[in-house]
mmCIF file of C-alpha atoms in Angstrom:
data_model
loop_
_atom_site.group_PDB
_atom_site.id
_atom_site.type_symbol
_atom_site.label_atom_id
_atom_site.label_comp_id
_atom_site.label_asym_id
_atom_site.label_seq_id
_atom_site.Cartn_x
_atom_site.Cartn_y
_atom_site.Cartn_z
ATOM 1 C CA MET A 1 -89.047 -56.359 157.794
ATOM 2 C CA PHE A 2 -91.618 -58.598 159.356
ATOM 3 C CA SER A 3 -93.419 -58.650 156.166
ATOM 4 C CA ASN A 4 -90.111 -60.340 154.248
ATOM 5 C CA LYS A 5 -89.764 -62.917 157.653
ATOM 6 C CA LEU A 6 -93.432 -64.029 157.197
ATOM 7 C CA GLY A 7 -92.865 -64.434 153.102
ATOM 8 C CA ARG A 8 -89.818 -66.491 153.777
ATOM 9 C CA SER A 9 -91.802 -68.340 156.656
ATOM 10 C CA VAL A 10 -94.892 -69.238 154.087
ATOM 11 C CA VAL A 11 -92.131 -70.000 151.685
ATOM 12 C CA LEU A 12 -90.317 -72.495 153.502
ATOM 13 C CA SER A 13 -93.606 -74.161 154.722
ATOM 14 C CA SER A 14 -94.750 -74.516 151.251
ATOM 15 C CA VAL A 15 -91.615 -76.262 150.356
ATOM 16 C CA LEU A 16 -91.465 -78.285 153.099
ATOM 17 C CA GLY A 17 -94.805 -79.481 152.530
ATOM 18 C CA LEU A 18 -94.420 -80.397 149.019
ATOM 19 C CA MET A 19 -91.731 -82.614 150.200
ATOM 20 C CA LEU A 20 -93.209 -84.757 152.820
ATOM 21 C CA ALA A 21 -95.867 -84.954 150.259
ATOM 22 C CA GLY A 22 -93.057 -86.025 147.919
ATOM 23 C CA CYS A 23 -91.682 -89.000 150.517
ATOM 24 C CA SER A 24 -95.532 -89.935 151.358
ATOM 25 C CA SER A 25 -96.414 -90.427 147.890
ATOM 26 C CA GLN A 26 -93.005 -92.133 147.451
ATOM 27 C CA SER A 27 -94.254 -94.350 150.109
ATOM 28 C CA GLU A 28 -97.086 -95.619 149.200
ATOM 29 C CA GLU A 29 -95.640 -95.996 145.816
ATOM 30 C CA GLU A 30 -93.209 -98.445 147.292
ATOM 31 C CA GLN A 31 -96.055 -99.974 149.688
ATOM 32 C CA VAL A 32 -98.177 -100.364 145.918
ATOM 33 C CA SER A 33 -95.155 -102.296 143.802
ATOM 34 C CA LYS A 34 -93.993 -104.451 147.278
ATOM 35 C CA THR A 35 -97.856 -106.019 147.762
ATOM 36 C CA GLN A 36 -97.949 -106.519 143.653
ATOM 37 C CA ILE A 37 -94.302 -107.974 143.146
ATOM 38 C CA GLU A 38 -95.480 -110.364 146.166
ATOM 39 C CA ALA A 39 -98.490 -111.185 144.525
ATOM 40 C CA MET A 40 -97.322 -111.810 141.228
ATOM 41 C CA TYR A 41 -94.358 -113.808 143.515
ATOM 42 C CA ASP A 42 -97.348 -115.866 144.713
ATOM 43 C CA GLN A 43 -99.360 -116.984 141.875
ATOM 44 C CA ALA A 44 -95.316 -118.647 140.515
ATOM 45 C CA GLN A 45 -95.375 -120.252 143.608
ATOM 46 C CA GLU A 46 -98.926 -121.447 143.046
ATOM 47 C CA SER A 47 -97.842 -122.969 139.579
ATOM 48 C CA MET A 48 -94.922 -124.334 141.024
ATOM 49 C CA SER A 49 -97.601 -126.194 142.936
ATOM 50 C CA ASN A 50 -99.618 -126.861 140.715
ATOM 51 C CA GLY A 51 -96.010 -128.887 138.208
ATOM 52 C CA ASN A 52 -96.125 -125.968 135.854
ATOM 53 C CA LEU A 53 -92.555 -125.218 136.141
ATOM 54 C CA ASN A 54 -92.401 -123.650 132.593
ATOM 55 C CA LEU A 55 -95.439 -120.731 133.776
ATOM 56 C CA ALA A 56 -93.386 -120.720 136.795
ATOM 57 C CA GLN A 57 -90.399 -120.033 135.183
ATOM 58 C CA GLU A 58 -91.042 -117.460 132.787
ATOM 59 C CA GLN A 59 -93.537 -115.335 135.573
ATOM 60 C CA LEU A 60 -90.376 -115.889 137.953
ATOM 61 C CA SER A 61 -88.337 -114.781 134.801
ATOM 62 C CA ASN A 62 -90.523 -111.402 133.835
ATOM 63 C CA LEU A 63 -90.297 -110.361 138.457
ATOM 64 C CA ASN A 64 -86.461 -110.311 138.240
ATOM 65 C CA ARG A 65 -86.068 -108.795 135.367
ATOM 66 C CA ARG A 66 -88.239 -106.140 136.601
ATOM 67 C CA TYR A 67 -87.436 -106.212 140.011
ATOM 68 C CA PRO A 68 -83.943 -107.522 140.555
ATOM 69 C CA PHE A 69 -83.515 -105.608 143.495
ATOM 70 C CA GLY A 70 -87.012 -106.013 145.082
ATOM 71 C CA PRO A 71 -87.563 -107.528 148.287
ATOM 72 C CA PHE A 72 -87.876 -110.952 147.009
ATOM 73 C CA ALA A 73 -85.195 -110.596 145.002
ATOM 74 C CA HIS A 74 -82.548 -113.402 146.363
ATOM 75 C CA GLN A 75 -85.684 -116.037 146.971
ATOM 76 C CA ILE A 76 -86.883 -115.801 143.138
ATOM 77 C CA GLN A 77 -83.343 -116.174 141.683
ATOM 78 C CA LEU A 78 -82.701 -118.989 144.426
ATOM 79 C CA ASP A 79 -86.029 -120.655 142.391
ATOM 80 C CA LEU A 80 -84.815 -119.844 139.127
ATOM 81 C CA ILE A 81 -82.299 -122.167 140.136
ATOM 82 C CA TYR A 82 -84.011 -125.020 141.080
ATOM 83 C CA LEU A 83 -86.709 -124.669 138.083
ATOM 84 C CA HIS A 84 -83.711 -124.516 136.234
ATOM 85 C CA TYR A 85 -82.857 -127.432 138.026
ATOM 86 C CA LYS A 86 -85.960 -129.565 137.134
ATOM 87 C CA LEU A 87 -86.082 -128.214 133.381
ATOM 88 C CA ASP A 88 -82.614 -129.598 132.427
ATOM 89 C CA ASN A 89 -81.452 -126.091 131.930
ATOM 90 C CA THR A 90 -78.219 -126.551 132.353
ATOM 91 C CA ASP A 91 -76.882 -123.856 131.093
ATOM 92 C CA GLU A 92 -79.310 -121.440 132.774
ATOM 93 C CA ALA A 93 -79.143 -123.147 136.074
ATOM 94 C CA LEU A 94 -74.699 -122.940 135.949
ATOM 95 C CA ALA A 95 -75.260 -119.069 134.976
ATOM 96 C CA ALA A 96 -78.088 -118.628 137.837
ATOM 97 C CA ILE A 97 -75.147 -120.535 140.544
ATOM 98 C CA ASP A 98 -72.214 -118.751 139.602
ATOM 99 C CA ARG A 99 -73.856 -115.175 139.645
ATOM 100 C CA PHE A 100 -76.127 -115.611 142.468
ATOM 101 C CA ILE A 101 -72.487 -117.284 144.472
ATOM 102 C CA SER A 102 -70.567 -114.151 143.265
ATOM 103 C CA LEU A 103 -73.007 -111.445 144.062
ATOM 104 C CA ASN A 104 -73.750 -112.644 147.302
ATOM 105 C CA PRO A 105 -71.044 -114.469 148.760
ATOM 106 C CA ASN A 106 -72.824 -114.532 152.340
ATOM 107 C CA HIS A 107 -75.393 -114.943 151.860
ATOM 108 C CA LYS A 108 -77.026 -117.256 154.706
ATOM 109 C CA ASP A 109 -78.559 -119.442 151.308
ATOM 110 C CA VAL A 110 -74.420 -119.949 149.277
ATOM 111 C CA ASP A 111 -74.310 -123.349 150.614
ATOM 112 C CA TYR A 112 -78.121 -124.550 149.058
ATOM 113 C CA ALA A 113 -76.460 -122.734 146.015
ATOM 114 C CA LEU A 114 -73.486 -124.877 145.661
ATOM 115 C CA TYR A 115 -75.769 -127.947 145.947
ATOM 116 C CA MET A 116 -77.275 -127.443 143.527
ATOM 117 C CA ARG A 117 -74.673 -126.001 140.980
ATOM 118 C CA GLY A 118 -73.342 -130.056 142.493
ATOM 119 C CA LEU A 119 -76.907 -131.195 141.086
ATOM 120 C CA VAL A 120 -76.574 -130.261 138.337
ATOM 121 C CA ASN A 121 -73.346 -130.974 137.253
ATOM 122 C CA GLN A 122 -74.206 -134.097 138.351
ATOM 123 C CA ARG A 123 -77.550 -134.659 136.372
ATOM 124 C CA ALA A 124 -75.537 -132.950 133.065
ATOM 125 C CA GLU A 125 -73.657 -136.225 133.706
ATOM 126 C CA HIS A 126 -76.318 -138.682 134.339
ATOM 127 C CA ASN A 127 -77.218 -140.096 130.996
ATOM 128 C CA ALA A 128 -80.859 -141.639 131.418
ATOM 129 C CA ILE A 129 -81.320 -143.701 127.985
ATOM 130 C CA HIS A 130 -78.034 -146.027 129.053
ATOM 131 C CA GLU A 131 -78.987 -146.294 132.638
ATOM 132 C CA LEU A 132 -83.080 -147.569 131.761
ATOM 133 C CA ALA A 133 -81.437 -150.047 128.823
ATOM 134 C CA GLY A 134 -79.154 -151.589 131.405
ATOM 135 C CA VAL A 135 -75.873 -150.046 129.261
ATOM 136 C CA ASP A 136 -72.504 -149.449 131.106
ATOM 137 C CA ARG A 137 -70.690 -146.346 129.550
ATOM 138 C CA SER A 138 -67.509 -145.805 131.716
ATOM 139 C CA ASP A 139 -66.121 -144.909 129.242
ATOM 140 C CA ARG A 140 -67.647 -141.702 128.148
ATOM 141 C CA ASP A 141 -66.878 -138.217 128.938
ATOM 142 C CA SER A 142 -67.040 -137.901 133.149
ATOM 143 C CA SER A 143 -66.102 -133.085 133.334
ATOM 144 C CA MET A 144 -69.217 -132.790 134.363
ATOM 145 C CA ALA A 145 -69.084 -135.684 136.919
ATOM 146 C CA GLN A 146 -65.483 -134.351 138.091
ATOM 147 C CA GLU A 147 -67.311 -130.754 138.576
ATOM 148 C CA ALA A 148 -69.843 -132.394 140.455
ATOM 149 C CA PHE A 149 -67.558 -133.747 143.309
ATOM 150 C CA LYS A 150 -65.710 -130.532 143.119
ATOM 151 C CA ASP A 151 -69.014 -128.671 143.796
ATOM 152 C CA PHE A 152 -70.285 -131.464 146.703
ATOM 153 C CA ALA A 153 -66.198 -131.218 148.182
ATOM 154 C CA GLU A 154 -66.623 -127.351 148.434
ATOM 155 C CA LEU A 155 -69.943 -127.936 150.144
ATOM 156 C CA ILE A 156 -68.836 -129.697 153.035
ATOM 157 C CA ARG A 157 -65.402 -128.387 152.778
ATOM 158 C CA LYS A 158 -67.164 -124.860 153.574
ATOM 159 C CA TYR A 159 -69.740 -125.438 155.169
ATOM 160 C CA PRO A 160 -69.774 -128.923 157.419
ATOM 161 C CA ASP A 161 -73.651 -127.787 159.585
ATOM 162 C CA SER A 162 -75.200 -127.378 156.512
ATOM 163 C CA GLU A 163 -78.493 -129.389 156.036
ATOM 164 C CA TYR A 164 -77.179 -130.147 152.464
ATOM 165 C CA ALA A 165 -73.759 -131.674 153.383
ATOM 166 C CA ALA A 166 -74.802 -135.382 154.133
ATOM 167 C CA ASP A 167 -76.978 -135.923 150.978
ATOM 168 C CA ALA A 168 -73.395 -134.104 149.483
ATOM 169 C CA LYS A 169 -71.187 -136.894 151.266
ATOM 170 C CA GLN A 170 -73.537 -139.855 149.443
ATOM 171 C CA ARG A 171 -73.646 -138.325 146.446
ATOM 172 C CA LEU A 172 -69.464 -138.178 146.487
ATOM 173 C CA ILE A 173 -69.485 -141.533 147.448
ATOM 174 C CA ALA A 174 -71.899 -142.366 144.205
ATOM 175 C CA LEU A 175 -69.426 -140.040 142.215
ATOM 176 C CA LYS A 176 -66.012 -141.470 143.314
ATOM 177 C CA SER A 177 -67.266 -144.977 141.870
ATOM 178 C CA ARG A 178 -68.400 -143.611 138.863
ATOM 179 C CA LEU A 179 -65.135 -141.351 138.236
ATOM 180 C CA ALA A 180 -62.369 -144.504 139.316
ATOM 181 C CA LYS A 181 -64.722 -147.300 136.692
ATOM 182 C CA LYS A 182 -64.194 -144.338 134.091
ATOM 183 C CA GLU A 183 -60.334 -144.825 134.703
ATOM 184 C CA LEU A 184 -60.665 -148.438 134.837
ATOM 185 C CA ALA A 185 -62.237 -148.619 131.427
ATOM 186 C CA ILE A 186 -58.844 -146.735 130.049
ATOM 187 C CA ALA A 187 -57.166 -149.271 131.542
ATOM 188 C CA GLN A 188 -59.367 -151.908 129.808
ATOM 189 C CA TYR A 189 -58.473 -150.649 126.868
ATOM 190 C CA TYR A 190 -54.369 -150.415 126.979
ATOM 191 C CA MET A 191 -54.650 -153.572 128.260
ATOM 192 C CA GLU A 192 -56.820 -155.146 125.195
ATOM 193 C CA ARG A 193 -54.035 -153.085 123.321
ATOM 194 C CA GLN A 194 -50.498 -154.134 125.556
ATOM 195 C CA ALA A 195 -50.135 -150.360 126.423
ATOM 196 C CA TYR A 196 -49.347 -152.266 129.890
ATOM 197 C CA LEU A 197 -47.174 -149.357 131.175
ATOM 198 C CA ALA A 198 -50.113 -147.133 130.276
ATOM 199 C CA ALA A 199 -52.670 -149.656 131.789
ATOM 200 C CA ALA A 200 -50.425 -150.029 134.743
ATOM 201 C CA ASN A 201 -50.591 -146.031 135.640
ATOM 202 C CA ARG A 202 -54.042 -146.151 135.456
ATOM 203 C CA GLY A 203 -54.608 -148.748 137.806
ATOM 204 C CA ARG A 204 -52.291 -147.142 140.305
ATOM 205 C CA TYR A 205 -53.836 -144.029 140.136
ATOM 206 C CA VAL A 206 -57.577 -145.766 140.898
ATOM 207 C CA LEU A 207 -55.381 -147.075 144.261
ATOM 208 C CA GLU A 208 -54.042 -143.836 144.927
ATOM 209 C CA HIS A 209 -57.830 -141.974 144.396
ATOM 210 C CA PHE A 210 -60.472 -143.789 144.387
ATOM 211 C CA SER A 211 -59.638 -146.474 147.321
#
């Protein structure tokens, strides 16, 4: 009887020892991974600081794919949003922003994501060539300006105390002016074609929505 108990005790001790060794090994592996991720993230940050945005984007994208739930996952995703914006990757930026907000609706940096979505849409709407050439293209498509307006308005409504709210308000003023010019351009188009009722309706719309 004593021999059986002793045998079971030895077996139990061996099992516990293996379990503890496994846990220790797993903890060490996790620590190594965290150290590796931190080193790779620091390299990407250095690339950004040096102005090598394409390399930084590649490095962060690789990190995001390899460690989607790693210790720097959220910050990597936010950095990628910024890089997409700086590199004029409109579709990628908007997709990354919507994914971040959808998966992290209560994250402390959701206001930043909303602000970046407004910036991305505003930049997509902006035509630098026309600006530099001094060409007024108020009649061009304003859908992106409308999206940017919605983004900044949502930011101010949901996060009035955000550090980005003040700038968002200034951008709303500029966007409102842009959208008003679009409506006036359409009204002028109708005037030139003697469609006076349609022109008057556009003018009324400007007064009601862009006073």
